[in-house]
Coordinates of C-alpha atoms in Angstrom, one line a residue:
Chain A
M10 CA -31.9 -4.7 29.0
N11 CA -30.8 -7.2 31.8
R12 CA -33.2 -5.6 34.2
I13 CA -36.1 -6.2 31.7
R14 CA -35.0 -9.8 31.4
D15 CA -34.8 -10.4 35.0
I16 CA -38.3 -8.9 35.6
G17 CA -39.5 -11.2 32.7
L18 CA -38.1 -14.2 34.5
W19 CA -39.5 -13.2 37.8
L20 CA -42.9 -12.8 36.1
R21 CA -42.6 -16.2 34.4
R22 CA -41.8 -18.0 37.7
R23 CA -44.9 -16.3 39.4
A24 CA -47.0 -17.4 36.5
Q25 CA -45.6 -21.0 37.0
N26 CA -46.4 -20.8 40.7
I27 CA -50.0 -20.0 39.7
A28 CA -50.2 -22.8 37.2
V29 CA -48.8 -25.3 40.0
A30 CA -51.2 -23.9 42.4
W31 CA -54.2 -24.7 40.0
L32 CA -53.1 -28.3 39.4
T33 CA -52.5 -28.8 43.1
L34 CA -56.1 -27.5 43.9
M35 CA -57.4 -29.9 41.3
F36 CA -55.6 -32.9 42.7
A37 CA -56.3 -31.9 46.4
T38 CA -60.1 -31.4 45.7
F39 CA -60.3 -34.8 44.0
I40 CA -58.8 -36.4 47.0
I41 CA -61.3 -34.6 49.3
Q42 CA -64.0 -35.6 46.9
I43 CA -63.0 -39.3 47.0
F44 CA -62.6 -39.3 50.8
S45 CA -65.9 -37.6 51.5
R46 CA -67.8 -39.9 49.2
Y47 CA -66.4 -43.3 50.0
V48 CA -65.0 -42.9 53.4
L49 CA -67.4 -40.5 54.9
N50 CA -70.3 -41.6 52.8
H51 CA -71.2 -37.9 52.4
P52 CA -70.6 -36.7 48.8
V53 CA -69.7 -33.0 48.3
G54 CA -71.3 -31.2 45.3
W55 CA -68.9 -28.3 45.1
S56 CA -65.8 -30.4 44.2
E57 CA -66.7 -31.1 40.6
E58 CA -67.0 -27.6 40.0
V59 CA -63.8 -26.7 41.6
V60 CA -61.9 -29.3 39.6
I61 CA -63.4 -28.5 36.3
T62 CA -62.6 -24.8 36.9
A63 CA -59.0 -25.7 37.7
W64 CA -58.7 -27.8 34.6
L65 CA -60.0 -24.9 32.4
W66 CA -57.6 -22.6 34.0
T67 CA -54.6 -24.9 33.9
V68 CA -55.1 -25.4 30.2
L69 CA -55.6 -21.7 29.2
W70 CA -53.4 -20.2 31.8
G71 CA -50.6 -22.7 30.8
A72 CA -51.2 -22.1 27.1
A73 CA -50.8 -18.3 27.7
F74 CA -47.8 -18.2 30.0
I75 CA -46.2 -21.5 30.8
I76 CA -45.6 -23.5 27.7
G77 CA -42.4 -22.9 25.9
E78 CA -42.3 -22.8 22.1
S79 CA -40.2 -26.1 22.1
E80 CA -43.1 -27.8 23.8
E81 CA -45.8 -26.9 21.4
I82 CA -47.3 -29.6 19.2
R83 CA -46.5 -28.7 15.7
F84 CA -46.9 -30.5 12.3
D85 CA -43.2 -30.2 11.5
I86 CA -42.8 -32.4 8.4
I87 CA -42.0 -29.4 6.4
Y88 CA -41.0 -26.9 9.0
S89 CA -38.2 -29.0 10.5
N90 CA -36.8 -29.6 7.0
I91 CA -36.1 -26.1 5.9
S92 CA -33.3 -23.6 6.3
E93 CA -33.4 -21.3 9.4
R94 CA -34.0 -18.3 7.1
V95 CA -37.2 -19.7 5.5
R96 CA -38.4 -20.9 8.9
R97 CA -38.1 -17.1 10.2
V98 CA -40.2 -16.0 7.2
F99 CA -42.8 -18.8 8.0
T100 CA -42.9 -17.6 11.6
V101 CA -43.7 -14.0 10.6
I102 CA -46.4 -15.1 8.1
T103 CA -48.2 -17.5 10.6
G104 CA -47.7 -15.0 13.4
V105 CA -49.4 -12.2 11.4
V106 CA -52.3 -14.3 10.3
L107 CA -52.9 -15.4 14.0
L108 CA -52.5 -11.8 15.3
F109 CA -55.2 -10.6 12.7
F110 CA -57.8 -13.2 13.7
Y111 CA -57.1 -13.0 17.4
V112 CA -57.3 -9.2 17.6
V113 CA -60.5 -9.2 15.3
S114 CA -62.2 -11.7 17.4
L115 CA -61.2 -10.2 20.8
P116 CA -64.2 -7.7 21.1
A117 CA -66.6 -10.5 20.4
S118 CA -64.9 -13.0 22.8
Y119 CA -65.0 -10.3 25.4
R120 CA -68.8 -9.7 24.7
Y121 CA -69.5 -13.4 25.1
V122 CA -67.3 -13.8 28.4
S123 CA -69.1 -10.6 29.9
F124 CA -72.5 -11.6 28.9
M125 CA -72.1 -14.8 30.8
K126 CA -72.3 -12.7 34.1
V127 CA -76.2 -13.5 33.7
E128 CA -75.3 -17.1 34.8
R129 CA -73.9 -18.4 38.1
S130 CA -72.2 -21.7 38.8
A131 CA -74.7 -24.4 40.1
Y132 CA -72.9 -24.9 43.8
L133 CA -70.8 -22.1 44.5
Q134 CA -72.8 -19.4 42.8
I135 CA -69.8 -17.9 41.1
P136 CA -70.7 -15.7 38.1
I137 CA -69.4 -17.6 35.0
N138 CA -67.8 -14.5 33.4
W139 CA -65.3 -14.7 36.3
L140 CA -64.5 -18.3 35.5
Y141 CA -64.5 -17.7 31.9
S142 CA -62.4 -14.6 32.1
V143 CA -59.2 -16.7 31.7
F144 CA -59.9 -16.8 27.9
I145 CA -59.5 -13.1 27.5
I146 CA -56.3 -13.4 29.5
F147 CA -55.4 -16.3 27.1
L148 CA -56.2 -14.2 24.0
V149 CA -54.3 -11.0 25.2
A150 CA -51.3 -13.2 26.1
C151 CA -51.2 -14.9 22.8
I152 CA -51.4 -11.5 21.1
C153 CA -48.4 -10.2 23.0
R154 CA -46.4 -13.5 22.6
Y155 CA -46.9 -13.5 18.9
T156 CA -46.2 -9.9 18.4
W157 CA -42.9 -10.6 20.2
L158 CA -42.2 -13.8 18.1
V159 CA -42.8 -11.8 14.9
Y160 CA -40.6 -8.9 16.1
R161 CA -37.9 -11.3 16.9
A162 CA -38.0 -13.2 13.7
F163 CA -37.7 -9.8 11.9
H164 CA -34.6 -9.2 13.9
G165 CA -32.9 -12.5 13.1
A166 CA -33.6 -14.6 16.2
P167 CA -33.9 -18.3 15.6
A168 CA -37.5 -19.4 14.8
P169 CA -39.3 -21.5 17.4
M170 CA -38.9 -25.4 17.0
T171 CA -40.5 -28.3 18.7
D172 CA -38.4 -30.7 20.6
P173 CA -40.2 -34.1 20.4
A174 CA -38.9 -35.3 23.7
K175 CA -40.6 -32.3 25.4
T176 CA -44.1 -32.9 24.1
G177 CA -46.4 -35.4 25.9
D178 CA -48.5 -37.5 23.6
Chain B
M13 CA -64.7 -22.7 -9.2
H14 CA -66.9 -22.0 -6.1
V15 CA -65.0 -22.5 -2.8
T16 CA -66.9 -22.7 0.2
P17 CA -66.0 -21.2 3.5
F18 CA -65.5 -24.6 4.9
G19 CA -63.0 -25.5 2.2
L20 CA -61.2 -22.3 2.9
A21 CA -61.2 -22.9 6.5
I22 CA -59.6 -26.5 5.9
M23 CA -57.0 -24.9 3.7
M24 CA -56.2 -22.3 6.3
I25 CA -55.5 -25.1 8.8
V26 CA -53.3 -27.0 6.4
F27 CA -51.5 -23.8 5.4
L28 CA -50.8 -22.5 9.0
G29 CA -50.1 -26.1 10.3
S30 CA -47.4 -26.8 7.6
L31 CA -45.9 -23.5 8.1
G32 CA -45.2 -24.5 11.6
L33 CA -47.9 -22.7 13.8
P34 CA -48.9 -25.0 16.7
I35 CA -51.8 -27.2 15.8
G36 CA -54.0 -25.9 18.6
H37 CA -53.6 -22.3 17.4
S38 CA -54.1 -23.3 13.9
M39 CA -57.4 -24.9 14.5
I40 CA -58.6 -21.8 16.6
V41 CA -57.5 -19.4 13.9
S42 CA -59.2 -21.2 11.1
S43 CA -62.4 -21.5 13.1
I44 CA -62.4 -17.7 13.6
F45 CA -61.8 -17.4 9.9
Y46 CA -64.8 -19.6 9.0
L47 CA -67.0 -17.6 11.5
L48 CA -65.9 -14.4 9.7
L49 CA -66.4 -15.8 6.2
S50 CA -69.9 -17.1 7.2
G51 CA -71.0 -13.9 8.9
L52 CA -71.5 -15.6 12.3
D53 CA -70.7 -14.2 15.7
L54 CA -66.9 -14.3 16.2
G55 CA -67.3 -15.0 20.0
T56 CA -68.7 -18.5 19.1
A57 CA -65.1 -19.7 19.1
A58 CA -64.6 -18.5 22.7
E59 CA -68.1 -20.0 23.5
Q60 CA -67.3 -23.4 22.0
I61 CA -63.7 -23.7 23.7
L62 CA -65.0 -22.4 27.2
D63 CA -68.3 -24.5 27.4
G64 CA -66.5 -27.5 25.8
L65 CA -63.6 -27.4 28.4
F66 CA -66.0 -26.6 31.2
N67 CA -68.4 -29.5 30.4
S68 CA -65.9 -32.3 29.7
Y69 CA -65.5 -33.8 33.2
V70 CA -64.3 -37.0 31.7
L71 CA -61.1 -35.2 30.4
L72 CA -59.9 -34.7 33.9
A73 CA -58.4 -38.2 33.9
I74 CA -55.7 -36.8 31.6
P75 CA -53.9 -34.4 33.9
L76 CA -54.2 -36.9 36.7
F77 CA -52.7 -39.7 34.7
I78 CA -49.9 -37.5 33.6
L79 CA -49.4 -36.4 37.2
A80 CA -49.3 -40.0 38.6
A81 CA -46.7 -41.0 36.0
D82 CA -44.6 -37.8 36.7
L83 CA -44.8 -38.6 40.5
M84 CA -43.7 -42.1 40.0
N85 CA -40.7 -41.0 37.8
V86 CA -39.4 -38.7 40.5
G87 CA -38.6 -41.7 42.6
T88 CA -36.2 -44.5 41.9
L89 CA -39.0 -46.6 40.8
T90 CA -38.0 -47.1 37.1
D91 CA -34.7 -49.0 38.2
K92 CA -36.7 -51.1 40.6
L93 CA -39.1 -52.1 38.0
L94 CA -36.5 -52.8 35.5
R95 CA -34.6 -55.1 37.9
F96 CA -38.0 -56.9 38.5
C97 CA -38.4 -57.4 34.7
L98 CA -34.8 -58.5 34.3
M99 CA -35.4 -61.1 36.9
L100 CA -38.5 -62.3 35.0
V101 CA -37.1 -62.3 31.3
G102 CA -33.4 -61.5 31.4
R103 CA -32.2 -65.1 31.1
F104 CA -33.6 -65.7 27.6
R105 CA -31.7 -65.1 24.5
G106 CA -31.9 -61.3 23.6
G107 CA -33.0 -60.8 27.2
L108 CA -32.8 -57.0 27.4
G109 CA -35.0 -56.8 24.4
H110 CA -37.6 -58.8 26.4
V111 CA -37.1 -56.7 29.4
N112 CA -37.8 -53.6 27.3
V113 CA -41.2 -55.1 26.2
V114 CA -42.2 -56.4 29.5
A115 CA -41.5 -53.2 31.3
N116 CA -43.5 -51.3 28.9
M117 CA -46.5 -53.6 29.4
I118 CA -46.2 -53.0 33.2
F119 CA -45.5 -49.4 32.9
A120 CA -48.5 -49.1 30.6
G121 CA -50.4 -49.3 33.9
M122 CA -49.3 -45.9 34.8
S123 CA -48.3 -43.4 32.2
G124 CA -50.6 -43.8 29.4
S125 CA -48.4 -42.0 27.0
A126 CA -46.1 -43.6 24.4
I127 CA -43.6 -40.7 24.2
A128 CA -43.3 -40.6 28.0
D129 CA -42.6 -44.4 28.1
A130 CA -40.1 -44.2 25.4
V131 CA -38.3 -41.3 27.1
G132 CA -38.6 -42.5 30.6
I133 CA -37.7 -46.2 30.5
G134 CA -36.1 -46.0 27.1
R135 CA -33.3 -43.8 28.4
I136 CA -32.3 -46.4 31.0
I137 CA -32.8 -49.5 29.1
I138 CA -30.9 -48.2 26.0
G139 CA -28.1 -47.5 28.2
M140 CA -28.1 -51.0 29.5
M141 CA -28.4 -52.5 26.0
T142 CA -25.6 -50.6 24.4
K143 CA -23.1 -51.0 27.1
D144 CA -20.0 -52.6 25.6
G145 CA -21.7 -52.7 22.3
R146 CA -23.9 -55.7 23.3
Y147 CA -26.8 -54.8 21.0
P148 CA -26.5 -52.5 18.0
V149 CA -27.7 -48.9 19.0
A150 CA -30.3 -48.7 16.3
Y151 CA -31.9 -52.0 17.2
A152 CA -32.1 -50.9 20.9
G153 CA -33.9 -47.7 19.6
A154 CA -36.0 -49.5 17.3
I155 CA -37.3 -51.9 20.0
T156 CA -37.8 -49.2 22.5
A157 CA -39.8 -47.2 20.0
S158 CA -42.0 -50.4 19.2
A159 CA -42.6 -51.3 22.8
A160 CA -43.7 -47.8 23.8
I161 CA -46.7 -48.1 21.6
I162 CA -48.0 -50.7 23.9
G163 CA -48.3 -48.3 26.9
P164 CA -51.4 -46.2 25.6
I165 CA -53.1 -49.4 24.5
I166 CA -52.9 -51.3 27.8
P167 CA -55.0 -49.2 30.3
P168 CA -54.8 -46.5 31.4
S169 CA -54.7 -44.7 28.2
I170 CA -55.0 -41.1 27.5
P171 CA -56.1 -41.6 23.7
M172 CA -58.9 -43.8 24.9
V173 CA -60.0 -41.1 27.3
V174 CA -60.1 -38.7 24.3
Y175 CA -62.0 -41.3 22.3
A176 CA -64.6 -41.7 25.1
L177 CA -65.2 -38.0 25.1
I178 CA -65.9 -37.9 21.2
S179 CA -67.8 -41.1 21.0
D180 CA -69.8 -41.1 24.3
T181 CA -68.7 -44.6 25.1
S182 CA -67.6 -45.9 28.6
I183 CA -63.9 -45.3 29.5
G184 CA -64.1 -48.6 31.7
Y185 CA -65.1 -50.8 28.7
L186 CA -62.6 -49.1 26.3
F187 CA -59.9 -49.8 28.9
L188 CA -60.9 -53.4 29.1
G189 CA -61.0 -53.7 25.4
G190 CA -57.2 -52.4 25.3
F191 CA -56.0 -55.3 27.3
V192 CA -56.1 -58.0 24.6
P193 CA -54.4 -56.2 21.9
G194 CA -52.0 -54.8 24.2
I195 CA -50.9 -58.2 25.4
M196 CA -51.0 -59.6 21.8
L197 CA -48.5 -56.8 20.7
G198 CA -46.3 -57.7 23.7
I199 CA -46.2 -61.3 22.8
G200 CA -45.7 -60.6 19.2
F201 CA -42.8 -58.1 19.7
M202 CA -41.1 -60.7 22.2
A203 CA -41.4 -63.5 19.6
M204 CA -39.9 -61.2 16.9
N205 CA -37.2 -60.3 19.2
S206 CA -36.6 -63.9 20.1
Y207 CA -36.2 -64.7 16.4
L208 CA -33.8 -61.9 15.6
A209 CA -31.9 -62.4 18.8
R210 CA -31.2 -66.1 17.8
K211 CA -30.4 -65.2 14.3
R212 CA -28.1 -62.4 15.4
N213 CA -26.7 -64.1 18.5
Y214 CA -27.8 -61.2 20.8
P215 CA -26.5 -61.8 24.4
V216 CA -28.2 -63.5 27.3
E217 CA -28.2 -61.8 30.6
P218 CA -26.5 -63.6 33.7
P219 CA -29.3 -65.3 35.7
I220 CA -30.2 -63.4 38.9
P221 CA -29.3 -65.5 41.9
L222 CA -32.3 -67.2 43.6
R223 CA -31.6 -65.6 47.0
E224 CA -32.0 -62.1 45.6
I225 CA -35.5 -62.8 44.0
P226 CA -37.4 -61.9 47.2
R227 CA -35.7 -58.7 47.8
I228 CA -36.2 -57.3 44.0
T229 CA -39.8 -58.4 44.3
V230 CA -40.4 -56.6 47.5
E231 CA -38.7 -53.4 46.3
A232 CA -40.9 -53.5 43.0
F233 CA -44.0 -54.4 44.8
P234 CA -45.2 -50.8 45.7
A235 CA -44.7 -49.8 42.1
L236 CA -46.6 -53.0 40.6
M237 CA -49.6 -52.0 43.0
L238 CA -50.4 -48.8 41.2
P239 CA -52.1 -50.5 38.2
V240 CA -53.8 -52.9 40.6
I241 CA -55.2 -50.0 42.6
L242 CA -56.4 -48.1 39.6
L243 CA -58.0 -51.0 38.0
F244 CA -59.6 -52.5 41.0
G245 CA -60.9 -48.8 41.8
I246 CA -62.5 -48.8 38.4
Y247 CA -63.7 -52.3 37.9
G248 CA -64.5 -53.1 41.4
G249 CA -67.4 -50.7 40.5
V250 CA -66.2 -48.4 43.3
M251 CA -64.9 -45.4 41.4
T252 CA -65.3 -43.5 38.1
P253 CA -62.3 -43.7 36.0
T254 CA -61.6 -40.1 36.7
E255 CA -61.6 -40.7 40.5
G256 CA -59.5 -43.8 39.9
A257 CA -56.9 -41.6 38.1
A258 CA -56.8 -39.2 41.2
A259 CA -56.6 -42.2 43.6
A260 CA -53.6 -43.6 41.4
A261 CA -51.9 -40.2 41.5
F262 CA -52.5 -40.0 45.3
Y263 CA -51.0 -43.4 45.7
A264 CA -48.0 -42.4 43.6
L265 CA -47.3 -39.4 45.9
L266 CA -47.5 -41.7 48.9
A267 CA -45.4 -44.4 47.5
S268 CA -42.6 -42.1 46.2
T269 CA -42.6 -40.1 49.5
F270 CA -43.0 -42.7 52.0
I271 CA -42.0 -45.9 50.7
Y272 CA -39.1 -45.1 48.1
R273 CA -38.3 -41.7 50.1
A274 CA -37.4 -40.1 47.0
V275 CA -39.2 -36.9 46.9
S276 CA -38.2 -33.4 48.0
W277 CA -40.5 -30.3 48.0
R278 CA -38.5 -29.1 45.2
Q279 CA -39.0 -32.3 43.0
L280 CA -42.7 -32.3 43.9
Y281 CA -43.0 -28.8 42.5
D282 CA -41.1 -29.8 39.4
A283 CA -43.1 -32.8 38.8
I284 CA -46.4 -30.8 39.0
L285 CA -45.1 -28.2 36.7
T286 CA -44.0 -30.8 34.2
S287 CA -47.5 -32.2 34.4
G288 CA -49.0 -28.9 34.0
K289 CA -47.0 -28.4 30.9
A290 CA -48.1 -31.7 29.4
T291 CA -51.7 -31.1 30.2
T292 CA -51.5 -27.7 28.5
S293 CA -50.0 -29.3 25.4
I294 CA -52.9 -31.7 25.0
G295 CA -55.3 -29.2 26.3
M296 CA -54.6 -26.8 23.6
L297 CA -55.2 -29.6 21.0
I298 CA -58.4 -30.2 22.7
A299 CA -59.6 -26.6 22.8
G300 CA -58.6 -26.1 19.1
A301 CA -60.6 -29.2 18.1
M302 CA -63.6 -28.0 20.0
A303 CA -63.6 -24.7 18.2
F304 CA -63.1 -26.5 14.9
N305 CA -65.4 -29.4 15.5
Y306 CA -68.1 -26.9 15.8
V307 CA -67.6 -25.9 12.2
V308 CA -67.5 -29.5 11.2
T309 CA -70.8 -30.1 13.0
I310 CA -72.7 -27.1 11.4
E311 CA -71.4 -28.1 8.0
N312 CA -73.0 -31.5 8.7
I313 CA -69.9 -33.4 7.5
P314 CA -70.2 -36.6 9.6
N315 CA -73.7 -37.2 8.4
S316 CA -72.9 -36.3 4.8
L317 CA -70.1 -38.8 5.0
A318 CA -72.4 -41.5 6.5
H319 CA -75.0 -40.9 3.7
F320 CA -72.2 -40.8 1.0
V321 CA -70.6 -44.1 2.4
S322 CA -74.0 -45.9 2.5
G323 CA -74.2 -45.2 -1.3
F324 CA -71.6 -47.7 -1.9
S325 CA -73.3 -50.4 0.3
L326 CA -70.0 -51.0 2.0
S327 CA -69.9 -53.8 4.6
A328 CA -68.8 -53.3 8.2
A329 CA -65.5 -55.0 7.5
G330 CA -64.9 -53.1 4.4
F331 CA -65.5 -49.8 6.1
L332 CA -63.1 -50.7 9.0
L333 CA -60.6 -51.6 6.4
L334 CA -60.9 -48.2 4.6
V335 CA -60.8 -46.4 8.0
N336 CA -57.6 -48.4 8.9
A337 CA -55.9 -47.6 5.6
I338 CA -56.8 -43.8 5.9
L339 CA -55.7 -43.6 9.5
L340 CA -52.5 -45.4 8.7
V341 CA -51.7 -42.9 6.0
L342 CA -52.8 -40.0 8.1
G343 CA -50.8 -41.3 11.0
C344 CA -47.6 -40.8 8.8
L345 CA -48.6 -37.1 8.6
L346 CA -50.6 -35.9 11.6
E347 CA -50.1 -36.3 15.4
G348 CA -52.3 -38.9 17.0
T349 CA -54.5 -36.7 19.4
T350 CA -55.2 -34.4 16.4
I351 CA -56.6 -37.4 14.4
L352 CA -58.6 -38.5 17.3
L353 CA -60.2 -35.2 17.8
V354 CA -60.8 -34.1 14.3
I355 CA -60.8 -37.0 12.0
V356 CA -62.3 -39.9 13.9
P357 CA -65.6 -38.1 14.9
I358 CA -66.3 -37.8 11.2
F359 CA -66.4 -41.5 11.0
I360 CA -68.3 -42.2 13.9
P361 CA -72.0 -41.8 12.6
T362 CA -71.0 -44.1 9.8
A363 CA -69.6 -46.7 12.0
K364 CA -72.9 -46.6 14.0
A365 CA -74.9 -46.9 10.8
L366 CA -73.0 -49.9 9.7
G367 CA -73.7 -51.5 13.1
I368 CA -70.1 -51.5 14.3
D369 CA -69.6 -51.7 17.9
L370 CA -68.3 -48.3 19.1
V371 CA -65.9 -49.9 21.8
H372 CA -64.6 -52.1 19.2
F373 CA -64.2 -49.3 16.8
G374 CA -62.4 -47.2 19.5
V375 CA -59.9 -49.8 20.3
V376 CA -59.0 -50.5 16.7
V377 CA -58.7 -46.6 15.9
V378 CA -56.4 -46.2 19.1
V379 CA -54.1 -49.2 18.0
N380 CA -54.0 -47.8 14.5
I381 CA -52.9 -44.3 15.7
M382 CA -50.3 -45.8 18.0
I383 CA -48.8 -47.7 15.0
G384 CA -48.9 -44.3 13.3
L385 CA -46.3 -43.1 15.8
L386 CA -44.0 -45.8 14.4
T387 CA -44.5 -45.4 10.8
P388 CA -42.3 -43.3 8.6
P389 CA -42.0 -40.5 7.5
Y390 CA -43.8 -38.8 10.4
G391 CA -43.8 -41.3 13.2
L392 CA -43.1 -39.2 16.4
L393 CA -41.4 -42.1 18.3
L394 CA -39.0 -42.6 15.4
F395 CA -37.9 -39.0 15.8
V396 CA -37.6 -39.2 19.5
L397 CA -35.5 -42.3 19.4
A398 CA -33.3 -41.2 16.7
N399 CA -32.7 -38.0 18.6
M400 CA -32.1 -39.8 21.8
T401 CA -29.8 -42.4 20.3
K402 CA -28.0 -40.0 17.9
Q403 CA -28.7 -42.6 15.1
P404 CA -29.9 -41.7 11.5
L405 CA -33.5 -42.0 11.2
T406 CA -33.3 -44.6 8.5
A407 CA -31.2 -46.8 10.6
I408 CA -34.0 -46.9 13.3
V409 CA -36.7 -47.2 10.6
R410 CA -34.9 -50.3 9.1
E411 CA -34.6 -52.0 12.5
A412 CA -38.2 -51.2 13.4
A413 CA -39.6 -52.6 10.3
P414 CA -40.2 -56.2 11.6
F415 CA -42.0 -54.8 14.7
I416 CA -44.2 -52.5 12.4
V417 CA -45.2 -55.6 10.4
M418 CA -45.9 -57.4 13.5
S419 CA -48.2 -54.7 15.0
I420 CA -50.0 -54.5 11.5
I421 CA -50.9 -58.1 11.8
V422 CA -52.3 -57.7 15.2
L423 CA -54.2 -54.6 13.9
A424 CA -55.6 -56.9 11.2
I425 CA -56.6 -59.6 13.7
I426 CA -58.6 -57.2 16.1
T427 CA -60.2 -55.4 13.1
F428 CA -61.8 -58.5 11.6
I429 CA -62.4 -60.5 14.7
P430 CA -64.5 -58.0 17.0
D431 CA -64.7 -60.8 19.6
S432 CA -61.2 -60.8 20.2
I433 CA -61.5 -57.4 21.9
L434 CA -65.1 -57.5 23.0
W435 CA -65.1 -60.8 25.2
L436 CA -63.4 -59.0 28.1
P437 CA -65.7 -56.0 28.5
R438 CA -68.6 -58.4 28.0
I439 CA -67.4 -60.4 31.1
W440 CA -67.8 -57.1 33.1
G441 CA -71.3 -56.6 31.7
Y442 CA -70.8 -54.8 28.5
K443 CA -74.0 -55.2 26.3
G444 CA -72.4 -54.8 23.0

């Protein structure tokens, strides 16, 4: 069991490396864009495409692998004022509903993303289905995560809670 | 009774949301539910989210502002800035309360997030205020919570970037529009603090010796330059707001590495990771709203509302008053970005039809939503501060009450006198 946990932690750190890499890429590309536009007077067209891709991937990759349950933004006026037991029941109910709809929409989402191979990005000529593939990663990761949360709630682990100090607003 | 798919989708959001599913997921699930009920292609949710995120270049200012703030926070900058504020206003009665407000007005230039301000500056200043029981803990918490709402009203401001997206107005003019109410709130809070400090005999800080003034100013100077660079970049007509945000983040990196010499690789990595998480939190709300706003749009809700309201022959002022009342109530229940992304777009066509200026409308809405962070029962700032100071929520609410009243007065002024906001953008060429 410890070995599985170690592997999980290792994977989590690698996922964090990737998120940091995306945000760093976004930041660095912006600096290059500003430098080439205002200092060299020679604007580059590809930069906007890179930063917008980095933004898309940062959000959905982060939502899939990085963000912890305590950092999610919840409407917790009821949720934070109930007993731990009821909260676990809520976790099971919402988890099952989410699983149902995400699983049902997965084939259609996949069809949409793979259909986008007919389009290429304007400057770098990258097929859009590659750029958009992060949505499928996101859906599959959410399905796994919520299966795990529902499973844990069934076995008596504490329900996820938001820590207000950890959410940015 | 006949329930439409739209009605069911709304019920689904409320149901999942109140049972504690994160709001972004609640909106995505409900959109898929709606698509299923209406027999539409289920891939539409993916299409809306992906195309929406991929085509919203203006939103890139959000991760960059967050990054700039996180990079500045790594350094010892907060202490330097607080020393500077102490030098400015510490000598007056209730001095640390004033320092709290002024620090937030200056910090507003960087973080653009009320919660970040309350946690970042708040932790230090509450420590200063409560040492040796100088101020009651609940008062320290309450003034910190109140002062924090100034941050996102004075530019740069993440909520205003979000509003610019939904209303298609200029970020630059919205930012300018935020200056006046931000400064009004600052002055109002300081006046209230002054009054309470006199009545309750709060302490005065020992004046800082004259010979220390140059050193303190020099040390704070690089930090004070950040807002200047950002605002000059945008209003000098040089850069777009998004590029201005990137330049500010770059400056923050240089300042904390070379001037304050406070950043190791490890800290840099952690700062970027923290920004990534905050970006994701907000990004998921935006993604959910993009999916759900598609539903709202095909149901033609905003135009139906505009049509409905026009039936009452409401005046512009009457409509604004109504919107303020609705948002203040919703602000007690919902989180700010959610209101901006889901509720406010519904009002925009009506505001346009009534001839309300959209920059004016945006500033009023943002101020209103910030006050919502302070109002019980669901003022997020109240929770954060109660948690941080280990005080009961009711104690914080009681002490915050005078400040809440003050902020509502400011809201009323800017609501009914549009020129109080718009004169500044007009100087910079706004044609509204």
